[in-house]
XYZ file of C-alpha atoms in Angstrom:
592
model
C 58.211 -54.430 14.100
C 59.274 -52.278 10.271
C 56.635 -53.688 7.845
C 53.835 -54.102 10.244
C 53.785 -52.269 13.573
C 54.989 -49.385 12.907
C 52.878 -48.670 9.455
C 50.089 -49.408 12.023
C 51.277 -47.895 15.042
C 51.322 -44.418 12.632
C 48.172 -44.546 11.087
C 46.070 -45.611 14.186
C 47.903 -42.310 15.792
C 47.155 -39.914 12.367
C 43.659 -41.160 12.562
C 43.870 -40.691 16.464
C 44.951 -37.004 15.985
C 42.482 -36.319 13.307
C 39.727 -37.867 15.379
C 40.603 -35.631 18.392
C 40.842 -32.338 15.983
C 37.834 -32.776 14.874
C 35.942 -33.266 17.986
C 38.027 -30.965 19.692
C 36.661 -28.063 16.390
C 32.886 -29.525 17.266
C 33.006 -29.250 20.816
C 34.599 -25.652 20.487
C 31.807 -24.513 18.021
C 29.212 -25.909 20.313
C 30.596 -24.373 23.246
C 31.487 -20.877 21.242
C 27.615 -20.902 20.507
C 26.288 -21.752 24.047
C 28.125 -19.697 25.275
C 27.592 -16.223 22.986
C 24.035 -17.364 23.376
C 23.640 -17.325 27.148
C 25.185 -14.561 27.165
C 23.578 -12.186 24.565
C 20.725 -13.820 26.827
C 21.841 -12.346 29.820
C 22.624 -9.305 27.995
C 19.555 -8.589 26.436
C 18.037 -7.447 29.797
C 20.628 -4.740 30.265
C 20.175 -3.500 26.831
C 16.093 -3.498 27.810
C 16.961 -1.660 30.967
C 18.853 1.593 28.799
C 16.615 1.227 25.793
C 13.822 2.822 27.674
C 15.313 5.999 29.187
C 17.491 6.504 26.148
C 14.175 6.377 24.248
C 13.008 9.383 27.212
C 16.290 11.425 27.220
C 15.853 11.334 23.102
C 12.466 12.482 22.858
C 13.289 14.880 25.985
C 15.864 16.509 23.846
C 13.635 16.890 21.051
C 11.750 18.940 23.298
C 14.322 21.052 24.470
C 15.276 21.525 20.698
C 11.601 22.744 19.893
C 10.947 24.901 23.035
C 7.876 22.999 23.124
C 5.025 22.724 26.808
C 7.159 22.756 29.983
C 4.429 20.073 31.206
C 5.440 17.810 28.176
C 9.537 17.886 29.312
C 8.471 17.806 33.205
C 6.164 14.370 32.422
C 9.107 12.931 30.316
C 11.928 13.287 33.210
C 9.057 11.993 35.851
C 8.408 8.679 33.035
C 12.392 8.233 33.457
C 12.617 8.619 36.932
C 10.331 5.278 37.000
C 12.389 3.252 35.129
C 13.570 0.703 36.791
C 17.198 1.231 38.203
C 16.657 4.767 37.948
C 17.971 7.006 40.969
C 17.465 9.826 39.792
C 16.770 11.936 36.474
C 17.786 15.993 36.166
C 18.515 18.670 34.207
C 21.437 20.972 35.151
C 21.658 24.355 33.688
C 25.140 26.791 33.560
C 23.385 29.733 35.221
C 24.547 29.617 38.220
C 20.435 28.225 38.633
C 19.687 24.319 38.870
C 16.653 22.663 38.135
C 16.379 19.296 39.499
C 12.476 17.789 39.673
C 9.718 19.552 38.540
C 11.727 22.313 37.924
C 13.924 20.087 35.698
C 12.458 22.208 32.384
C 13.955 24.791 30.167
C 15.111 28.614 31.287
C 12.284 31.118 29.760
C 13.474 32.679 27.008
C 16.347 30.027 26.533
C 16.696 28.302 22.644
C 18.597 24.783 22.816
C 19.770 24.867 18.929
C 22.017 21.406 19.804
C 22.219 18.315 22.023
C 25.463 15.911 22.603
C 24.939 12.429 22.328
C 24.048 10.514 25.444
C 27.399 8.691 26.716
C 26.916 6.035 29.505
C 29.605 6.971 32.101
C 32.023 4.274 33.721
C 30.463 3.009 37.249
C 31.217 4.795 40.124
C 30.901 4.324 44.071
C 27.921 5.700 45.444
C 28.824 6.487 49.012
C 25.001 7.577 49.736
C 23.519 4.638 48.161
C 26.434 1.984 49.303
C 27.490 0.623 45.800
C 28.724 1.444 42.008
C 26.352 3.710 39.516
C 26.616 4.774 36.142
C 24.679 7.630 34.114
C 23.185 8.931 30.892
C 24.662 12.009 30.133
C 24.249 14.302 27.241
C 25.348 18.068 27.280
C 23.157 21.082 25.165
C 24.266 24.024 23.496
C 22.443 27.340 22.330
C 22.281 29.208 19.185
C 26.556 30.430 19.708
C 27.564 27.250 20.685
C 28.301 27.841 24.182
C 26.798 24.545 26.521
C 24.035 25.915 28.507
C 23.222 22.575 30.269
C 23.431 19.210 30.587
C 20.719 16.274 31.767
C 21.639 13.318 33.626
C 19.737 10.122 34.058
C 22.098 7.713 36.967
C 21.106 4.329 36.907
C 22.397 1.743 39.726
C 24.945 -0.216 37.826
C 23.284 -3.726 39.897
C 20.417 -3.575 38.756
C 21.212 -3.323 35.390
C 24.042 -6.321 35.275
C 21.702 -8.405 37.926
C 20.393 -10.637 35.341
C 23.880 -10.776 34.116
C 25.034 -11.848 37.588
C 22.397 -14.694 38.327
C 23.610 -16.006 34.798
C 24.490 -19.809 34.540
C 27.464 -18.173 31.965
C 28.719 -16.008 34.848
C 28.170 -18.598 37.618
C 29.909 -21.065 36.130
C 33.353 -19.477 34.381
C 35.700 -16.410 35.173
C 33.478 -13.370 33.825
C 34.033 -9.906 33.048
C 32.277 -6.970 31.805
C 34.579 -4.246 29.992
C 34.044 -0.713 28.262
C 35.395 -0.253 24.968
C 38.977 1.025 26.444
C 39.303 -2.075 28.541
C 38.535 -1.182 31.928
C 37.349 -3.959 34.169
C 34.144 -2.393 34.847
C 33.511 -5.989 37.199
C 34.002 -9.808 37.118
C 33.323 -13.041 38.547
C 36.003 -15.303 40.208
C 35.012 -18.608 40.594
C 38.373 -20.388 39.159
C 41.702 -20.693 41.791
C 44.620 -19.617 38.799
C 42.510 -15.896 38.202
C 43.853 -14.241 41.550
C 45.410 -11.877 39.383
C 42.418 -9.982 37.979
C 41.881 -7.071 39.986
C 38.452 -4.639 40.167
C 39.438 -1.804 38.164
C 42.557 -3.328 36.193
C 42.922 -2.800 32.508
C 41.499 -5.874 30.622
C 44.319 -7.094 28.556
C 47.187 -6.482 30.050
C 47.243 -10.113 32.468
C 48.288 -12.360 29.711
C 48.325 -12.901 25.160
C 44.910 -14.662 25.567
C 43.078 -11.171 27.250
C 44.868 -9.164 25.231
C 43.792 -10.741 21.603
C 40.540 -10.807 23.156
C 40.365 -7.592 23.608
C 41.678 -7.097 20.089
C 38.791 -8.772 18.461
C 36.176 -7.219 20.916
C 37.076 -3.856 19.144
C 36.478 -5.400 15.817
C 33.604 -7.801 16.380
C 30.459 -8.168 18.319
C 30.934 -11.313 19.044
C 33.822 -14.346 19.000
C 35.815 -16.361 20.369
C 39.512 -16.929 21.241
C 41.670 -20.076 22.060
C 44.389 -20.005 24.012
C 47.920 -21.863 23.832
C 48.465 -25.972 23.855
C 46.258 -28.948 22.258
C 43.581 -29.009 23.804
C 43.813 -24.844 24.522
C 45.033 -24.345 28.257
C 42.097 -21.569 28.224
C 39.523 -20.411 26.579
C 37.542 -17.585 26.269
C 34.557 -15.906 24.146
C 33.139 -12.230 24.283
C 29.781 -10.459 23.265
C 28.888 -6.628 22.969
C 26.067 -4.978 24.031
C 23.905 -3.140 21.861
C 22.826 0.134 24.569
C 25.723 0.801 26.366
C 29.824 0.738 24.831
C 30.256 -2.446 27.517
C 31.089 -5.929 26.820
C 30.279 -9.121 27.964
C 33.854 -11.544 28.355
C 33.881 -15.159 29.902
C 36.677 -16.575 30.316
C 36.970 -20.874 30.803
C 39.768 -23.439 31.088
C 40.172 -25.814 27.718
C 40.211 -28.943 29.683
C 36.534 -28.847 31.340
C 35.619 -27.431 27.909
C 37.034 -30.072 26.287
C 36.704 -33.383 29.291
C 35.276 -35.970 27.413
C 38.158 -34.802 24.363
C 40.665 -35.112 26.851
C 38.952 -38.597 28.436
C 38.785 -39.951 25.132
C 42.530 -39.141 24.224
C 43.290 -40.317 27.627
C 41.386 -43.850 27.097
C 42.878 -43.960 22.744
C 46.029 -44.205 23.867
C 45.753 -46.871 27.110
C 44.067 -48.909 24.693
C 46.027 -48.005 21.430
C 49.475 -49.109 23.810
C 47.347 -52.045 25.487
C 46.480 -52.849 21.549
C 49.966 -52.481 20.297
C 51.498 -54.840 23.430
C 48.901 -57.471 22.961
C 49.546 -57.518 19.299
C 53.544 -57.643 19.621
C 53.051 -60.619 22.269
C 50.733 -62.381 20.017
C 53.270 -61.542 16.905
C 56.108 -63.610 19.541
C 53.879 -66.255 20.082
C 52.568 -66.834 16.641
C 56.313 -66.131 14.526
C 58.359 -67.893 17.560
C 58.505 -71.368 15.752
C 58.297 -70.344 12.201
C 61.490 -68.236 13.376
C 63.102 -71.178 14.753
C 62.411 -73.037 11.208
C 63.734 -70.227 9.373
C 66.666 -70.142 11.810
C 67.376 -74.045 10.919
C 67.017 -73.643 7.103
C 69.816 -70.752 7.553
C 72.073 -72.723 10.276
C 71.467 -75.832 7.296
C 72.108 -73.442 4.464
C 75.179 -72.119 5.961
C 76.766 -76.330 6.944
C 75.783 -76.838 2.951
C 77.502 -74.286 1.724
C 80.474 -75.145 3.220
C 79.551 -78.573 1.911
C 78.170 -80.090 4.682
C 74.863 -82.148 4.096
C 73.080 -82.645 7.535
C 69.884 -84.271 8.243
C 66.666 -83.282 6.927
C 64.333 -80.761 8.569
C 61.501 -81.422 9.979
C 58.449 -80.434 8.432
C 55.411 -78.938 10.419
C 51.957 -77.385 9.221
C 51.052 -76.150 5.523
C 52.225 -72.022 5.464
C 54.450 -70.571 3.826
C 57.501 -71.128 6.365
C 56.527 -75.426 5.740
C 56.976 -74.699 2.079
C 60.271 -73.213 2.674
C 61.252 -76.212 4.906
C 60.094 -78.896 2.689
C 61.226 -76.721 -0.642
C 64.982 -76.850 1.229
C 64.732 -80.354 1.171
C 63.756 -81.110 -1.862
C 66.760 -78.624 -2.694
C 69.154 -80.196 0.324
C 68.292 -84.120 -2.125
C 68.517 -82.479 -5.869
C 71.881 -80.787 -4.728
C 73.767 -83.636 -2.625
C 72.745 -85.506 -5.797
C 73.702 -82.665 -8.062
C 77.911 -83.082 -5.975
C 77.599 -86.792 -6.076
C 76.630 -86.430 -10.202
C 79.687 -84.157 -10.090
C 82.202 -86.217 -8.444
C 80.706 -88.909 -10.817
C 81.351 -86.635 -14.167
C 84.898 -85.268 -12.690
C 85.256 -89.202 -12.350
C 84.426 -89.525 -15.991
C 86.813 -86.784 -16.707
C 89.401 -88.138 -15.671
C 88.378 -91.848 -17.249
C 88.335 -90.231 -20.751
C 90.825 -88.006 -20.591
C 93.086 -91.807 -19.544
C 91.380 -92.969 -22.620
C 93.799 -89.895 -24.520
C 96.766 -90.538 -26.323
C 99.240 -89.928 -23.371
C 102.383 -88.058 -25.463
C 102.733 -87.094 -28.977
C 104.269 -89.737 -31.719
C 107.704 -88.796 -33.168
C 109.376 -91.312 -35.136
C 111.238 -91.928 -38.635
C 110.123 -88.266 -40.055
C 106.453 -88.097 -38.237
C 105.311 -86.166 -36.144
C 101.938 -86.493 -34.651
C 100.208 -84.883 -31.348
C 96.949 -84.189 -30.323
C 94.792 -82.938 -27.823
C 90.720 -82.019 -27.254
C 88.870 -79.323 -25.343
C 85.538 -80.589 -23.760
C 82.135 -78.327 -23.469
C 81.370 -80.127 -21.017
C 83.031 -81.622 -18.034
C 83.037 -85.106 -20.963
C 82.717 -84.923 -24.388
C 81.890 -86.902 -27.449
C 85.005 -85.851 -29.866
C 88.137 -88.060 -29.234
C 91.293 -88.915 -30.909
C 93.578 -91.678 -30.833
C 96.873 -92.378 -32.125
C 98.016 -96.195 -33.308
C 101.504 -96.932 -34.215
C 102.180 -100.516 -35.575
C 104.164 -102.166 -32.997
C 105.783 -104.375 -36.122
C 106.898 -101.363 -38.456
C 108.082 -97.713 -36.966
C 106.991 -95.737 -39.530
C 103.089 -97.339 -39.875
C 101.242 -95.161 -37.840
C 96.983 -94.911 -38.134
C 95.244 -91.827 -36.594
C 91.288 -91.556 -35.920
C 89.496 -88.897 -35.141
C 86.124 -89.151 -33.473
C 83.084 -87.110 -33.265
C 80.269 -88.676 -31.650
C 76.679 -87.187 -31.466
C 75.807 -85.115 -29.111
C 77.516 -83.851 -25.698
C 77.476 -84.981 -21.768
C 78.070 -88.332 -20.456
C 76.536 -90.230 -22.944
C 78.506 -88.640 -26.000
C 81.665 -89.872 -23.606
C 80.437 -93.392 -22.872
C 80.016 -94.126 -27.058
C 82.727 -92.416 -27.810
C 84.504 -95.067 -25.252
C 82.617 -97.660 -27.062
C 83.992 -96.312 -30.721
C 87.601 -96.596 -28.883
C 87.284 -99.614 -28.043
C 86.222 -101.334 -30.993
C 88.567 -99.179 -32.880
C 91.951 -100.533 -30.876
C 90.715 -104.120 -31.004
C 89.681 -104.203 -34.387
C 93.177 -102.217 -36.060
C 95.292 -105.306 -33.414
C 93.773 -107.564 -36.529
C 94.619 -108.479 -39.841
C 92.750 -106.678 -42.771
C 92.563 -103.471 -44.912
C 91.523 -100.279 -43.138
C 88.333 -101.004 -44.825
C 87.638 -103.791 -43.622
C 88.447 -102.188 -40.471
C 85.613 -99.882 -40.514
C 83.250 -101.810 -41.682
C 83.913 -104.203 -38.777
C 83.799 -101.027 -35.797
C 80.547 -100.004 -37.925
C 79.063 -103.628 -37.491
C 79.675 -104.002 -34.597
C 78.252 -100.086 -33.556
C 74.993 -100.248 -35.474
C 74.141 -103.312 -33.117
C 74.728 -100.614 -29.559
C 72.629 -97.512 -31.852
C 70.056 -98.694 -34.005
C 67.780 -98.030 -30.991
C 68.773 -94.944 -30.281
C 69.468 -93.282 -33.826
C 72.700 -92.217 -32.219
C 76.130 -91.927 -34.492
C 79.644 -91.417 -34.956
C 81.675 -89.316 -37.721
C 85.287 -90.573 -37.445
C 88.366 -89.829 -40.069
C 90.779 -93.198 -39.813
C 94.118 -92.137 -41.358
C 97.174 -94.219 -41.611
C 100.545 -92.835 -42.792
C 102.819 -95.498 -44.348
C 106.429 -93.439 -44.544
C 108.173 -96.232 -45.415
C 106.226 -96.437 -48.231
C 105.425 -92.832 -48.916
C 101.805 -93.250 -48.937
C 98.728 -91.559 -46.557
C 95.530 -93.994 -46.712
C 92.303 -93.092 -45.140
C 88.634 -93.749 -44.367
C 86.644 -90.750 -43.875
C 82.780 -91.576 -42.593
C 80.576 -88.307 -42.593
C 83.866 -86.528 -40.924
C 84.693 -83.159 -42.185
C 88.048 -83.209 -44.829
C 91.190 -82.851 -43.251
C 93.199 -80.033 -44.067
C 96.783 -80.753 -46.228
C 99.378 -78.172 -46.397
C 102.184 -78.317 -48.946
C 104.736 -75.820 -47.255
C 107.265 -75.939 -50.298
C 104.068 -75.413 -53.021
C 102.148 -73.314 -50.447
C 99.403 -74.985 -51.395
C 96.186 -76.367 -49.023
C 94.277 -79.800 -50.364
C 90.772 -80.809 -48.884
C 91.501 -84.465 -47.990
C 87.687 -85.554 -48.729
C 86.740 -88.488 -49.423
C 83.189 -90.695 -49.698
C 81.710 -92.301 -46.169
C 78.500 -92.516 -44.225
C 79.077 -91.922 -40.446
C 79.096 -95.077 -38.142
C 76.212 -96.762 -36.758
C 73.398 -95.641 -39.411
C 73.863 -98.139 -41.644
C 75.482 -101.856 -41.075
C 75.856 -102.693 -45.053
C 77.312 -99.568 -46.060
C 80.722 -100.514 -47.907
C 83.285 -97.850 -46.925
C 86.074 -96.744 -49.467
C 89.661 -96.294 -49.022
C 91.590 -93.068 -50.128
C 95.000 -92.804 -50.945
C 97.549 -90.160 -51.439
C 101.674 -90.541 -52.424
C 103.779 -88.700 -49.901
C 106.314 -88.495 -52.037
C 109.970 -86.393 -50.670
C 108.167 -84.042 -49.327
C 107.371 -82.295 -45.932
C 103.158 -81.864 -45.329
C 101.611 -80.739 -42.818
C 98.008 -82.731 -42.407
C 95.027 -80.955 -39.842
C 92.006 -83.383 -39.042
C 89.647 -81.875 -36.301
C 86.056 -81.768 -35.133
C 83.867 -78.985 -36.542
C 83.948 -77.313 -33.056
C 86.829 -75.158 -34.352
C 85.633 -73.255 -37.425
C 81.921 -73.094 -35.914
C 83.343 -71.361 -32.870
C 81.516 -67.896 -32.066
C 82.564 -64.978 -30.392
C 80.336 -62.399 -29.035
C 78.836 -61.285 -32.418
C 77.996 -64.415 -33.858
C 80.853 -64.415 -36.066
C 82.284 -68.109 -36.712
C 86.220 -69.029 -36.270
C 85.760 -70.740 -39.959
C 88.833 -72.989 -41.782
C 90.597 -69.784 -43.234
C 92.126 -68.971 -39.771
C 93.013 -72.409 -39.816
C 94.667 -71.807 -42.622
C 96.638 -68.783 -41.827
C 97.422 -69.843 -38.261
C 98.953 -73.592 -40.285
C 100.678 -71.248 -43.011
C 102.068 -68.775 -40.493
C 103.955 -71.502 -38.398
C 104.850 -74.195 -40.254
C 107.909 -74.576 -39.073
C 106.970 -75.516 -35.549
C 106.404 -78.570 -34.239
C 103.168 -80.315 -34.535
C 102.599 -80.000 -30.641
C 103.597 -76.536 -30.898
C 100.478 -76.127 -34.128
C 98.043 -77.702 -31.935
C 97.920 -75.479 -29.117
C 98.328 -72.123 -31.477
C 95.292 -73.392 -32.969
C 93.372 -74.001 -29.713
C 94.215 -70.999 -28.281
C 93.249 -68.986 -31.067
C 89.702 -70.637 -30.550
C 89.316 -70.007 -27.385
C 90.777 -66.435 -27.893
C 88.715 -65.908 -30.511
C 85.670 -66.444 -28.663
C 86.692 -64.321 -26.036
C 83.303 -64.113 -23.090
C 81.222 -66.419 -24.829
C 82.186 -70.368 -23.858
C 83.091 -72.481 -26.505
C 79.427 -74.306 -27.863
C 81.116 -77.563 -28.472
C 84.032 -79.881 -28.305
C 87.149 -78.935 -29.823
C 89.682 -81.873 -31.009
C 92.387 -81.639 -33.405
C 95.311 -84.063 -34.789
C 98.328 -82.450 -36.320
C 100.269 -84.979 -38.417
C 103.719 -83.558 -39.997
C 105.867 -85.093 -42.147
C 109.567 -84.271 -42.953
C 110.540 -84.706 -45.965
C 114.678 -86.093 -44.869
C 113.099 -88.436 -43.248
C 114.608 -87.909 -39.601
C 112.232 -87.169 -36.673
C 111.105 -83.995 -35.998
C 112.212 -82.131 -33.300
């Protein structure tokens, strides 16, 4: 409705209004041209009837000024009387003697020096003729500037305007003949709404349109004035006569002039309204099925958000909505699989967590604690504490790092743990244990290329010795609090599962009667990065061990792990973090 129907309706309305305005302007212009042309044609006869007597009067006036032959003056008066519409023509002298007819020529000895321009009087009712008449009048002046006489030609008014009254423009509209002062000389009223007009009233006082029309008459020769409204309620056109100070005014209703436009407008809005209603019905019918599908998708999405998986939605057609339904079904299936996988990962995490030691080891001056922080639900790091059931002062510590992350690494880690545990319970040296584990693991990894780094440490407190085999793992960190020295516990060795014939080497150092801290960790500790890309590094680990050497192994593990997490900040751990802290007390007592 907002993005399709409403813009379309606005565009149609704008186009319709523009077309109506253009058509209105064209029709009004055509009506103006037609009305002015008809008024000009009707007024031409009036101008022609007045032109002949006016020219003869001009000649008569010239004859008076030049004091020419009386016969010429008499002849000119006779010619004026014979013009169409002329009732009488006479000369009046202001010496108490009036001459008319054949005697209407200049008095003996009198010389006219100046004449007044011809004036056409307002029509007046003549009781004798029973009709209105108008006169052409001119005054004569002597050498002293005194009026000495006048010439007057009386013309029957209706004989002048006969062609105007009989014209089509006069018969079809409300028409007026007005003078320059706005006096209504005559009019034709055939419209019901024009009863307000009265003969001899002032034109321009009955309404705004008439007032503006009168103002335009005094400015222009012809023109058109529009009334209020759209289309205009009334339209007036005027034309000024050339030989008389009169103007022909025609007032017509806008509905008649713009009848075609009004009819078109009516049909346009009806057709547009019906068309819009048809479009709405069509859209309703066309979108009912897709809307139902969308509602079903919405309800299924709501149920899906609440963890409820319903049946797959029915797919219909190949349109965009059907494609949405298909994609939703695919998404639902994949999401269901992912949730099942997530549940499986949760179970795997629980299983993997159960494979890790449940508690620390504290016995006869030995304090061992370890923990793992996985990058994913499951990880490839692991650690194990293997006490000797026959000798409480002998304990094994294993830290491993399987290449990769996720389920595959976790499964391989579980296999390595099982192999190490099973083999370490059998007789044999530390090298033999590691060698056998490598041979067995190689059978599972030779085709995949997977491998495991391992650090296998055995603490023999009774013999004051540390023995270890390093299989490609990160060196351990040994700290002597008394000497405040750090030593990297290294040793040659290849990763497990890469070469079954590799000969591993055992390394050892004497503990003697001193307190030591030994940390075995995965590379996820010092390779952890913050948001700036800076690595945590081994130096920070050593600084933490130095500052907290008096703490228990568990406290040290948690301090280091918390420091790594705080160092990364908003950035997640990029790898599994595993560390085991071995603390050996010099007095041979268990560390509490």
